[in-house]
mmCIF file of C-alpha atoms (C1' of nucleotides) in Angstrom:
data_model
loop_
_atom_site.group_PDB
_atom_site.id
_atom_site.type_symbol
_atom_site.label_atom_id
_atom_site.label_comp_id
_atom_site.label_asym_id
_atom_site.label_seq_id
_atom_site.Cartn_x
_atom_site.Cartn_y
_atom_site.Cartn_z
ATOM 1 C CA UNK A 25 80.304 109.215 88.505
ATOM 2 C CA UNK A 26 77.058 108.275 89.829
ATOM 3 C CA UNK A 27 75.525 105.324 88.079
ATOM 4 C CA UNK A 28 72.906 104.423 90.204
ATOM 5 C CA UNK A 29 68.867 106.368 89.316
ATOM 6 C CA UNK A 30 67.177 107.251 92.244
ATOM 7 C CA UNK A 31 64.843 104.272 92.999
ATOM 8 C CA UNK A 32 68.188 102.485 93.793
ATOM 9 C CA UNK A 33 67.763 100.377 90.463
ATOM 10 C CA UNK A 34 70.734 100.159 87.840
ATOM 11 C CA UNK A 35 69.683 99.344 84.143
ATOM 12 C CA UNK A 36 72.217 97.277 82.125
ATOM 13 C CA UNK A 37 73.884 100.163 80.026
ATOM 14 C CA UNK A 38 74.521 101.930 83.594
ATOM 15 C CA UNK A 39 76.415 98.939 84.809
ATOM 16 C CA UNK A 40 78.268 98.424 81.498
ATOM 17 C CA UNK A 41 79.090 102.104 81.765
ATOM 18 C CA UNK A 42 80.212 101.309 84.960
ATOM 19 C CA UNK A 43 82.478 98.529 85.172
ATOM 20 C CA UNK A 44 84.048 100.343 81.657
ATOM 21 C CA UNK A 45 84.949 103.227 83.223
ATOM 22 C CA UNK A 46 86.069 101.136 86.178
ATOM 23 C CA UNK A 47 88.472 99.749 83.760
ATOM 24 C CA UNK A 48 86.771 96.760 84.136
ATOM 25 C CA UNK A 49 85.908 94.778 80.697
ATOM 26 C CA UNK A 50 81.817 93.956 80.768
ATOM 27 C CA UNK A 51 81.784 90.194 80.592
ATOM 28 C CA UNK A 52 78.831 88.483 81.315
ATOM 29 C CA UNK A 53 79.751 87.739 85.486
ATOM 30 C CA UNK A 54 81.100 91.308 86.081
ATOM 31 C CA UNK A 55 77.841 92.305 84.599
ATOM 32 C CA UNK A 56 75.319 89.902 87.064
ATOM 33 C CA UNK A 57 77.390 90.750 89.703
ATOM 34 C CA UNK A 58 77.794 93.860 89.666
ATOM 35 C CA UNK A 59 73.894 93.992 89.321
ATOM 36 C CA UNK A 60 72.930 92.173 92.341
ATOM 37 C CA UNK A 61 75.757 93.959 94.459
ATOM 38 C CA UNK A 62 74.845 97.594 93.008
ATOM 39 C CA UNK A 63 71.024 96.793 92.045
ATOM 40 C CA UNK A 64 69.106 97.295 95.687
ATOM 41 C CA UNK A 65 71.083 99.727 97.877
ATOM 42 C CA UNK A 66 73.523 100.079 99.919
ATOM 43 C CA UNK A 67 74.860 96.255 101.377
ATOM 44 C CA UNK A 68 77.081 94.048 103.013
ATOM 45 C CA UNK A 69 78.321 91.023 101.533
ATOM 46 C CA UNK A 70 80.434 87.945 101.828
ATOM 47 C CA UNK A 71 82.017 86.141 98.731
ATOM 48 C CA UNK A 72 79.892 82.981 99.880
ATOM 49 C CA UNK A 73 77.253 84.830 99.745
ATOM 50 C CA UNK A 74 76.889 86.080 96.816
ATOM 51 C CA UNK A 75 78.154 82.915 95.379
ATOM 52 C CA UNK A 76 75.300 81.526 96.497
ATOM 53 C CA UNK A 77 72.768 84.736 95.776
ATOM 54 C CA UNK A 78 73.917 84.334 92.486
ATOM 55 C CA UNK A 79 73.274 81.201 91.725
ATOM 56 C CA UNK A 80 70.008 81.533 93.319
ATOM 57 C CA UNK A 81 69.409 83.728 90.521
ATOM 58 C CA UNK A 82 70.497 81.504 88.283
ATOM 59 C CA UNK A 83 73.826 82.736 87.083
ATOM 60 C CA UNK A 84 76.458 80.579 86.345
ATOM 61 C CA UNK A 85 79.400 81.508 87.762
ATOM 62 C CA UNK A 86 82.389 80.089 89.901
ATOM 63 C CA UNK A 87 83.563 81.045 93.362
ATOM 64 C CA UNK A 88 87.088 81.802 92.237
ATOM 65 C CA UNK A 89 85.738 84.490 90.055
ATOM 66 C CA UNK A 90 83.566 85.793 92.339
ATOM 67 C CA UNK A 91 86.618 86.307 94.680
ATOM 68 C CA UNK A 92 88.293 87.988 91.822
ATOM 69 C CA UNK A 93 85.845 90.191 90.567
ATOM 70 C CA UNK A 94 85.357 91.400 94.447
ATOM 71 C CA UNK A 95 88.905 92.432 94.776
ATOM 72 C CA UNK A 96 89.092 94.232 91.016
ATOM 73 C CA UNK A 97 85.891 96.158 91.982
ATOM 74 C CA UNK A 98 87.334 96.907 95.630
ATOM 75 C CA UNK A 99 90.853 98.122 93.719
ATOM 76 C CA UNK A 100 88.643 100.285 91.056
ATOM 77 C CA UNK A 101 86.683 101.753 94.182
ATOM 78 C CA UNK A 102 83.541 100.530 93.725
ATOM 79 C CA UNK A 103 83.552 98.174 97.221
ATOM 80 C CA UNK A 104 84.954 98.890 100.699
ATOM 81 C CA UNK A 105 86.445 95.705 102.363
ATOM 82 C CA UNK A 106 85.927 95.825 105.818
ATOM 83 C CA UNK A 107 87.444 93.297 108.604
ATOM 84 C CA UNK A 108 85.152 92.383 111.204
ATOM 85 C CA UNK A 109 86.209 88.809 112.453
ATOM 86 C CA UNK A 110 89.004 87.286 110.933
ATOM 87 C CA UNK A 111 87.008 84.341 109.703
ATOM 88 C CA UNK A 112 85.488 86.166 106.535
ATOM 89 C CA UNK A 113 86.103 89.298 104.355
ATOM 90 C CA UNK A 114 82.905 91.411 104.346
ATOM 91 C CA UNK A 115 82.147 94.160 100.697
ATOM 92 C CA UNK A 116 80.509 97.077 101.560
ATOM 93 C CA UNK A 117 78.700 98.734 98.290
ATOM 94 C CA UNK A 118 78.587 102.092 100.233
ATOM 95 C CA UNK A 119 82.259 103.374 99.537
ATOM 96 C CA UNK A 120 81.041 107.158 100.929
ATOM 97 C CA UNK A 121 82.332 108.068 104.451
ATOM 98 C CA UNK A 122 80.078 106.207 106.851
ATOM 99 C CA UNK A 123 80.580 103.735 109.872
ATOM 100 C CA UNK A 124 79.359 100.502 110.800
ATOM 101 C CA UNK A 125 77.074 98.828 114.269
ATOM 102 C CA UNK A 126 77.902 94.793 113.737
ATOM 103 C CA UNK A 127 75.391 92.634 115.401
ATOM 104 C CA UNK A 128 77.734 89.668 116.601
ATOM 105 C CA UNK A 129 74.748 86.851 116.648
ATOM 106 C CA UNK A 130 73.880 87.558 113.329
ATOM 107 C CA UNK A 131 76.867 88.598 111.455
ATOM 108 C CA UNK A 132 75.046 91.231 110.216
ATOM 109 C CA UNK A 133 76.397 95.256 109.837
ATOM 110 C CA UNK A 134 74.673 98.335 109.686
ATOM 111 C CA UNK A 135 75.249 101.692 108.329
ATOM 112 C CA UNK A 136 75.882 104.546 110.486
ATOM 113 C CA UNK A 137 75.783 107.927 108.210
ATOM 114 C CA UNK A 138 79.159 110.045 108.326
ATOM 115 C CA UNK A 139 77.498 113.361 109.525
ATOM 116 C CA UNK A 140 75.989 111.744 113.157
ATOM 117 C CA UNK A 141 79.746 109.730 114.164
ATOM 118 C CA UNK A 142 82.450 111.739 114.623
ATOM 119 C CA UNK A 143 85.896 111.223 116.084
ATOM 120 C CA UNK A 144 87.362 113.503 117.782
ATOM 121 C CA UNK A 145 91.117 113.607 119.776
ATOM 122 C CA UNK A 146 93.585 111.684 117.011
ATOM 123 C CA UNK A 147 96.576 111.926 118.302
ATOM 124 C CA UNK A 148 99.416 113.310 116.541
ATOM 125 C CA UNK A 149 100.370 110.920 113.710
ATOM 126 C CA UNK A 150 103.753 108.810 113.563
ATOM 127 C CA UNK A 151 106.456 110.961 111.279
ATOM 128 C CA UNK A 152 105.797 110.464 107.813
ATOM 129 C CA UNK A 153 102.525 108.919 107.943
ATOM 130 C CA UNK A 154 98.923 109.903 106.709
ATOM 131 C CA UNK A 155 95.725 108.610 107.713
ATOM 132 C CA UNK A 156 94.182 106.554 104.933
ATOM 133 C CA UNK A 157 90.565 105.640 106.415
ATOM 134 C CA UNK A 158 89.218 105.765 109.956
ATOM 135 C CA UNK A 159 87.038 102.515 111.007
ATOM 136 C CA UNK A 160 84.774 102.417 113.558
ATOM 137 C CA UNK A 161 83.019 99.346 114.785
ATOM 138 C CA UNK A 162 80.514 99.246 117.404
ATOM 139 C CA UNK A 163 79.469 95.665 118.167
ATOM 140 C CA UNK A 164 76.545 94.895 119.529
ATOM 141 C CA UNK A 165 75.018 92.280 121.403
ATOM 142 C CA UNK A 166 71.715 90.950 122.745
ATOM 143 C CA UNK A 167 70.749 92.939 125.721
ATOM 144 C CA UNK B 21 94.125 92.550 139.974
ATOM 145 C CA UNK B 22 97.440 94.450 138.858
ATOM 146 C CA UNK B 23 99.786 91.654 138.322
ATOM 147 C CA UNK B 24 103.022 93.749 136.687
ATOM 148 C CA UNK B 25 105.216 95.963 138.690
ATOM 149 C CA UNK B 26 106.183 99.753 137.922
ATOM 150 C CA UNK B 27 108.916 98.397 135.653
ATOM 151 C CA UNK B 28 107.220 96.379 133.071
ATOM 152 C CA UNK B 29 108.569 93.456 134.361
ATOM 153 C CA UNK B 30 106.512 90.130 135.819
ATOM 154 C CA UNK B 31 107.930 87.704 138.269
ATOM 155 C CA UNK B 32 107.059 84.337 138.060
ATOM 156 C CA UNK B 33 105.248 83.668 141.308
ATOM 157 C CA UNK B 34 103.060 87.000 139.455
ATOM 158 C CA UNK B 35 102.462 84.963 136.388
ATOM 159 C CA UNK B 36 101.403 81.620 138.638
ATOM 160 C CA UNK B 37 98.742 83.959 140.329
ATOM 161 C CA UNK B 38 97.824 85.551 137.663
ATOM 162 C CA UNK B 39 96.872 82.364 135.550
ATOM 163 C CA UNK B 40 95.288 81.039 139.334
ATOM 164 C CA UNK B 41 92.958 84.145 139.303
ATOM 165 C CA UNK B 42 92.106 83.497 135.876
ATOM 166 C CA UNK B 43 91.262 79.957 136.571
ATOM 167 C CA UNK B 44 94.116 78.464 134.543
ATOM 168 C CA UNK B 45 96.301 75.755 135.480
ATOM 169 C CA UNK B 46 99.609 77.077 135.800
ATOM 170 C CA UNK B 47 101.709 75.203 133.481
ATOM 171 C CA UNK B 48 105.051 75.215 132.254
ATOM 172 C CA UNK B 49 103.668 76.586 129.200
ATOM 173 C CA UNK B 50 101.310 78.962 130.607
ATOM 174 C CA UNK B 51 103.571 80.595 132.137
ATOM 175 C CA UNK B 52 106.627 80.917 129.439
ATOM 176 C CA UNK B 53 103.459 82.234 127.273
ATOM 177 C CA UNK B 54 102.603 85.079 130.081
ATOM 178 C CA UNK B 55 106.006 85.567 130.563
ATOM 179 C CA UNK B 56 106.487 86.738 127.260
ATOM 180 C CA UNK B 57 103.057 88.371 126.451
ATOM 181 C CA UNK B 58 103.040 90.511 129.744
ATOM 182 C CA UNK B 59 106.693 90.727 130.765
ATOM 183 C CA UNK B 60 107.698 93.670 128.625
ATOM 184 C CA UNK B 61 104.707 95.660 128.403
ATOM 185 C CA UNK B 62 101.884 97.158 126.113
ATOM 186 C CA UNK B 63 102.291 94.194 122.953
ATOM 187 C CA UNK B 64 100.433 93.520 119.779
ATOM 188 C CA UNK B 65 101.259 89.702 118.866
ATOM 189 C CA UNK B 66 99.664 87.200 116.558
ATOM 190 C CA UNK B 67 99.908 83.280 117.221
ATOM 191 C CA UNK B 68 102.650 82.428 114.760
ATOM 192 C CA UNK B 69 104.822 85.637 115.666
ATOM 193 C CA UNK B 70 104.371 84.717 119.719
ATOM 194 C CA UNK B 71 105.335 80.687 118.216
ATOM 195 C CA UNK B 72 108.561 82.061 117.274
ATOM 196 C CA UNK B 73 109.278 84.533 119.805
ATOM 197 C CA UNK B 74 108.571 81.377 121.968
ATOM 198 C CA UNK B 75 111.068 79.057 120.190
ATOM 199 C CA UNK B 76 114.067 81.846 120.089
ATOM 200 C CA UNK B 77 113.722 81.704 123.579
ATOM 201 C CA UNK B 78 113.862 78.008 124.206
ATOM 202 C CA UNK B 79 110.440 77.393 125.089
ATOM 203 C CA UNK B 80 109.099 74.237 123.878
ATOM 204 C CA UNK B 81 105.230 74.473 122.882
ATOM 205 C CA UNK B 82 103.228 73.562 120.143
ATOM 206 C CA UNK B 83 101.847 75.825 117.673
ATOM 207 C CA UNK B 84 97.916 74.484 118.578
ATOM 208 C CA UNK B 85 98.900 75.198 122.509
ATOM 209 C CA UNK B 86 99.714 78.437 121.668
ATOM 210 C CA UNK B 87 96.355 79.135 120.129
ATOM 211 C CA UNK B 88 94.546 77.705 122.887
ATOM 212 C CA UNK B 89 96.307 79.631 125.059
ATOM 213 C CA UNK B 90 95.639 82.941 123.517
ATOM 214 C CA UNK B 91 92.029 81.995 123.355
ATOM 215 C CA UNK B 92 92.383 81.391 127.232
ATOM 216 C CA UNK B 93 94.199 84.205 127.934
ATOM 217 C CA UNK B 94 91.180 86.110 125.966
ATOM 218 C CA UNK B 95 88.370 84.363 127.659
ATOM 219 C CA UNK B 96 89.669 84.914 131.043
ATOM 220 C CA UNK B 97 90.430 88.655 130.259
ATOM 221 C CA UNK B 98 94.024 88.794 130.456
ATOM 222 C CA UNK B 99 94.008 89.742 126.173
ATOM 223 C CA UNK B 100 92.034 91.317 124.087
ATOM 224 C CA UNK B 101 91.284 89.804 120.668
ATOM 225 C CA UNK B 102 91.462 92.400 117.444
ATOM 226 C CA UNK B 103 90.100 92.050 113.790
ATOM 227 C CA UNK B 104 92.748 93.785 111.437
ATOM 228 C CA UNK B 105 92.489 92.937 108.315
ATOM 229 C CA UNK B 106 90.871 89.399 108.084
ATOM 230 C CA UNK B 107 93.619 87.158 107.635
ATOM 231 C CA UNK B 108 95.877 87.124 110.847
ATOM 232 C CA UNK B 109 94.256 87.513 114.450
ATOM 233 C CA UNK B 110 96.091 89.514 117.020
ATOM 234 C CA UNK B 111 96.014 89.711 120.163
ATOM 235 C CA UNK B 112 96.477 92.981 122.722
ATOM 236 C CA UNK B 113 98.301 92.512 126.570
ATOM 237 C CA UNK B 114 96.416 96.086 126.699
ATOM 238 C CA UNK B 115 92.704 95.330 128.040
ATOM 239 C CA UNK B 116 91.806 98.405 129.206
ATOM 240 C CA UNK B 117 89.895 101.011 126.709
ATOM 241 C CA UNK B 118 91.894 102.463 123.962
ATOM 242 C CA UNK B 119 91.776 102.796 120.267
ATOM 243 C CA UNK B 120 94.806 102.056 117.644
ATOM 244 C CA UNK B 121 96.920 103.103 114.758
ATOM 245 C CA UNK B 122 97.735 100.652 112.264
ATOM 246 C CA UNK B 123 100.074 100.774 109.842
ATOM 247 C CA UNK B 124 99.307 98.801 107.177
ATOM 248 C CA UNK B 125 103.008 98.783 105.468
ATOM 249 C CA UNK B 126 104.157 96.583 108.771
ATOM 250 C CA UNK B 127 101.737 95.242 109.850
ATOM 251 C CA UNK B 128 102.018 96.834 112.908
ATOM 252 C CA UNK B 129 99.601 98.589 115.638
ATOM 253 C CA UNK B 130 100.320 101.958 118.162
ATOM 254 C CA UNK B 131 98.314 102.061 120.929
ATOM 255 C CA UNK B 132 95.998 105.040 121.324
ATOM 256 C CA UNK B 133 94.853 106.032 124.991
ATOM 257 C CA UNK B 134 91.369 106.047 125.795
ATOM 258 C CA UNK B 135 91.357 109.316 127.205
ATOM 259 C CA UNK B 136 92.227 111.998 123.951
ATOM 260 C CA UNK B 137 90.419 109.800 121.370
ATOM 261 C CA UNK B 138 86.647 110.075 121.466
ATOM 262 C CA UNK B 139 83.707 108.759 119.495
ATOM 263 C CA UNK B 140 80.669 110.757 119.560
ATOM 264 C CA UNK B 141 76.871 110.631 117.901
ATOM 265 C CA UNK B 142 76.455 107.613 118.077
ATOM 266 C CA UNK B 143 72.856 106.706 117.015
ATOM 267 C CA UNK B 144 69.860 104.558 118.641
ATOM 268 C CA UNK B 145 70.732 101.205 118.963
ATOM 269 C CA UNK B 146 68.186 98.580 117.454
ATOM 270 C CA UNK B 147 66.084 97.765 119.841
ATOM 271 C CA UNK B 148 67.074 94.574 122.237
ATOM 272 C CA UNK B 149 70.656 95.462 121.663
ATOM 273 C CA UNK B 150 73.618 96.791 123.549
ATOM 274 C CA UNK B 151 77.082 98.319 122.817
ATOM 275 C CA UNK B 152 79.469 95.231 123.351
ATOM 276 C CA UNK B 153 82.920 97.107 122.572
ATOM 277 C CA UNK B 154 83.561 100.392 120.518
ATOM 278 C CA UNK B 155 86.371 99.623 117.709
ATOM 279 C CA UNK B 156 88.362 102.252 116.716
ATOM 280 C CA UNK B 157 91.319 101.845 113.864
ATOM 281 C CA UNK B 158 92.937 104.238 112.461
ATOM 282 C CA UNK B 159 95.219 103.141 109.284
ATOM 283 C CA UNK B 160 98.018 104.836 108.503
ATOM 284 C CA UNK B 161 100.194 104.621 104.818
ATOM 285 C CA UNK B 162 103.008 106.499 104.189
ATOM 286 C CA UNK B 163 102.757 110.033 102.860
ATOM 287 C "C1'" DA C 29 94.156 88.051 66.388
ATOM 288 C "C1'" DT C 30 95.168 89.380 70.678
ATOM 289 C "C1'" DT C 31 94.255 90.302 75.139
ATOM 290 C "C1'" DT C 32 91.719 89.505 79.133
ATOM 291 C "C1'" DG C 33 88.546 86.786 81.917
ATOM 292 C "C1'" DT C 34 86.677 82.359 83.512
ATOM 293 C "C1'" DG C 35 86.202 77.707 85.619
ATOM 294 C "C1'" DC C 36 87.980 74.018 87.754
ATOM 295 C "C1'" DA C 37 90.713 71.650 90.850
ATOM 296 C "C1'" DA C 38 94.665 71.718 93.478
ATOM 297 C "C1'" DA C 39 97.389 74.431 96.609
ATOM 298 C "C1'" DT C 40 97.941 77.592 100.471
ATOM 299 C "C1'" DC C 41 97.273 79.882 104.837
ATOM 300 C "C1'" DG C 42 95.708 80.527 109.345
ATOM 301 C "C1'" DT C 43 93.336 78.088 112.622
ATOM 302 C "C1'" DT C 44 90.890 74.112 114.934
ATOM 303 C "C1'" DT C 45 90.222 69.389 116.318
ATOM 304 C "C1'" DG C 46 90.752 64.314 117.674
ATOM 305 C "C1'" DC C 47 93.153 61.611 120.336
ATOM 306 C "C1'" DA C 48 96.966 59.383 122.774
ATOM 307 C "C1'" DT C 49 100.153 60.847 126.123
ATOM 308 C "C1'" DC C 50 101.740 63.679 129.913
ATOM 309 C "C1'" DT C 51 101.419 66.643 134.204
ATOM 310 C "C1'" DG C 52 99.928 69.521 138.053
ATOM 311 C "C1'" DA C 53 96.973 69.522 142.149
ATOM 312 C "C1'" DT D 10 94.744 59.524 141.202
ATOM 313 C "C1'" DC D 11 92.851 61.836 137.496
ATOM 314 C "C1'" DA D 12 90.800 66.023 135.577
ATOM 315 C "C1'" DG D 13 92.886 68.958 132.795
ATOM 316 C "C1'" DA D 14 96.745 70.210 129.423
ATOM 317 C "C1'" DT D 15 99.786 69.222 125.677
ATOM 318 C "C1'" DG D 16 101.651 67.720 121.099
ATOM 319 C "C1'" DC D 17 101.121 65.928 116.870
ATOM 320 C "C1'" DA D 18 99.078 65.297 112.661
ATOM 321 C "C1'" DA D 19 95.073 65.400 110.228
ATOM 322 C "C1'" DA D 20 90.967 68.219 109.250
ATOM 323 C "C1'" DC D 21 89.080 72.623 108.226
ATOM 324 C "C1'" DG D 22 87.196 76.853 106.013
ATOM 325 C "C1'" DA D 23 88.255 80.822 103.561
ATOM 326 C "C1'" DT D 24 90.913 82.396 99.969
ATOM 327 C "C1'" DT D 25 94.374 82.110 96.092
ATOM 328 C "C1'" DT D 26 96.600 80.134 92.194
ATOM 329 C "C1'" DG D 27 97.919 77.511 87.804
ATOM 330 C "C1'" DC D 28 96.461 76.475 83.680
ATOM 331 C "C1'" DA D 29 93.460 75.121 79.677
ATOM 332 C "C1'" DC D 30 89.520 77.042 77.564
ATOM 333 C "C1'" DA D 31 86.261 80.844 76.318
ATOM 334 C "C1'" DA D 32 84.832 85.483 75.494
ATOM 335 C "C1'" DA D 33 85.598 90.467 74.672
ATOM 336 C "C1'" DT D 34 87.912 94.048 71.870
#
DNA sequence: ATTTGTGCAAATCGTTTGCATCTGA
DNA sequence: TCAGATGCAAACGATTTGCACAAAT
């Protein structure tokens, strides 16, 4: 299940692994995606973004696949998609339970670990309804 | 500052201070737009679903004064703006603090009272910053 | 050989903007 | 009167889609 060594690299056969047992065929953009969004940690991304990340790299690939491969790796649970603004769709590589500061001048988030947050007084749920996923956003701005 | 009465309801000679003491012009507009927004309560409403709601009830306006009304409305603190899911904006008559449900198979949000739900451990801010708003969403799918 | 993925450009969706016209103070 | 508001249509940015071509099994 974990396919990530402890330095917080991934090696080529780990990512192949990966996306195959994702369901996810290994094509050649999977594969340099999936290494720049899974190669250096925990991140936040937009599909712009990485667009352009990737082509800084010097893989060719196009937007529209970028968007797709984003959603298939979000659906095989490999990303989070998180809504912060309305404007763009944010991919969050951590997929454990965690929560999220968002620093509104610089459109940037940051991890809070699961174990410090906690939230406490839920209210009794509407009949015949489950919780799914608990968000919490704390946005920040310049003192 | 407490525009509504006990009831829920809003009288228009309310709504014409109202928009006064936020420093809006009280138009014809304005004030079929707060009718509907604050005249029945608590209300979740996006731009498009307030258009309609606005059109059903014989009020002419334009889809683009409806947006820059909302935005108003939200700068002048009468609304409360809330990221969902990144493609729609809504909007929330509720200003005060509170939390929400959202159920993702409507579309639609519950309103959670500030007082039961709490948030707790939160961490050290980075430095310079300070805690804007605390976002708390809580989706809900069917069981 | 067959299935699945990719790239491109056009289409779509929600939202914003420019500008001529109206309206409230 | 005249700053401020409105309506319309065109512009916009992010995202999705249709379809011919290419790559993976």
């Amino acid at each position: 299940m974990n396919h990530q060594s402890t330095d917080g690299t991934v090696s080529t056969p780990d990512i192949i692994d990966m996306l195959r047992s994702a369901g996810l065929r290994p094509t050649r953009q999977r594969i340099s995606l999936a290494a720049l969004l899974f190669g250096q940690g925990d991140r936040h991304t937009t599909a712009e973004n990485l667009y352009e990340e990737a082509h800084r790299a010097g893989v060719r690939i196009s937007l529209a696949t970028i968007y797709n491969a984003l959603h298939q790796f979000t659906e095989a649970g490999l990303l989070r998609e998180l809504a912060v603004d309305g404007t763009r769709t944010y991919f969050d590589t951590n997929t454990g339970d965690h929560q999220h500061f968002f620093i509104e001048s610089e459109g940037r988030m940051i991890d809070i670990p699961a174990p410090s947050l906690k939230v406490t007084g839920i209210p009794n749920l509407p009949e015949g309804k489950r919780v799914a996923r608990v968000d919490v956003m704390i946005r920040l701005v310049d003192e």
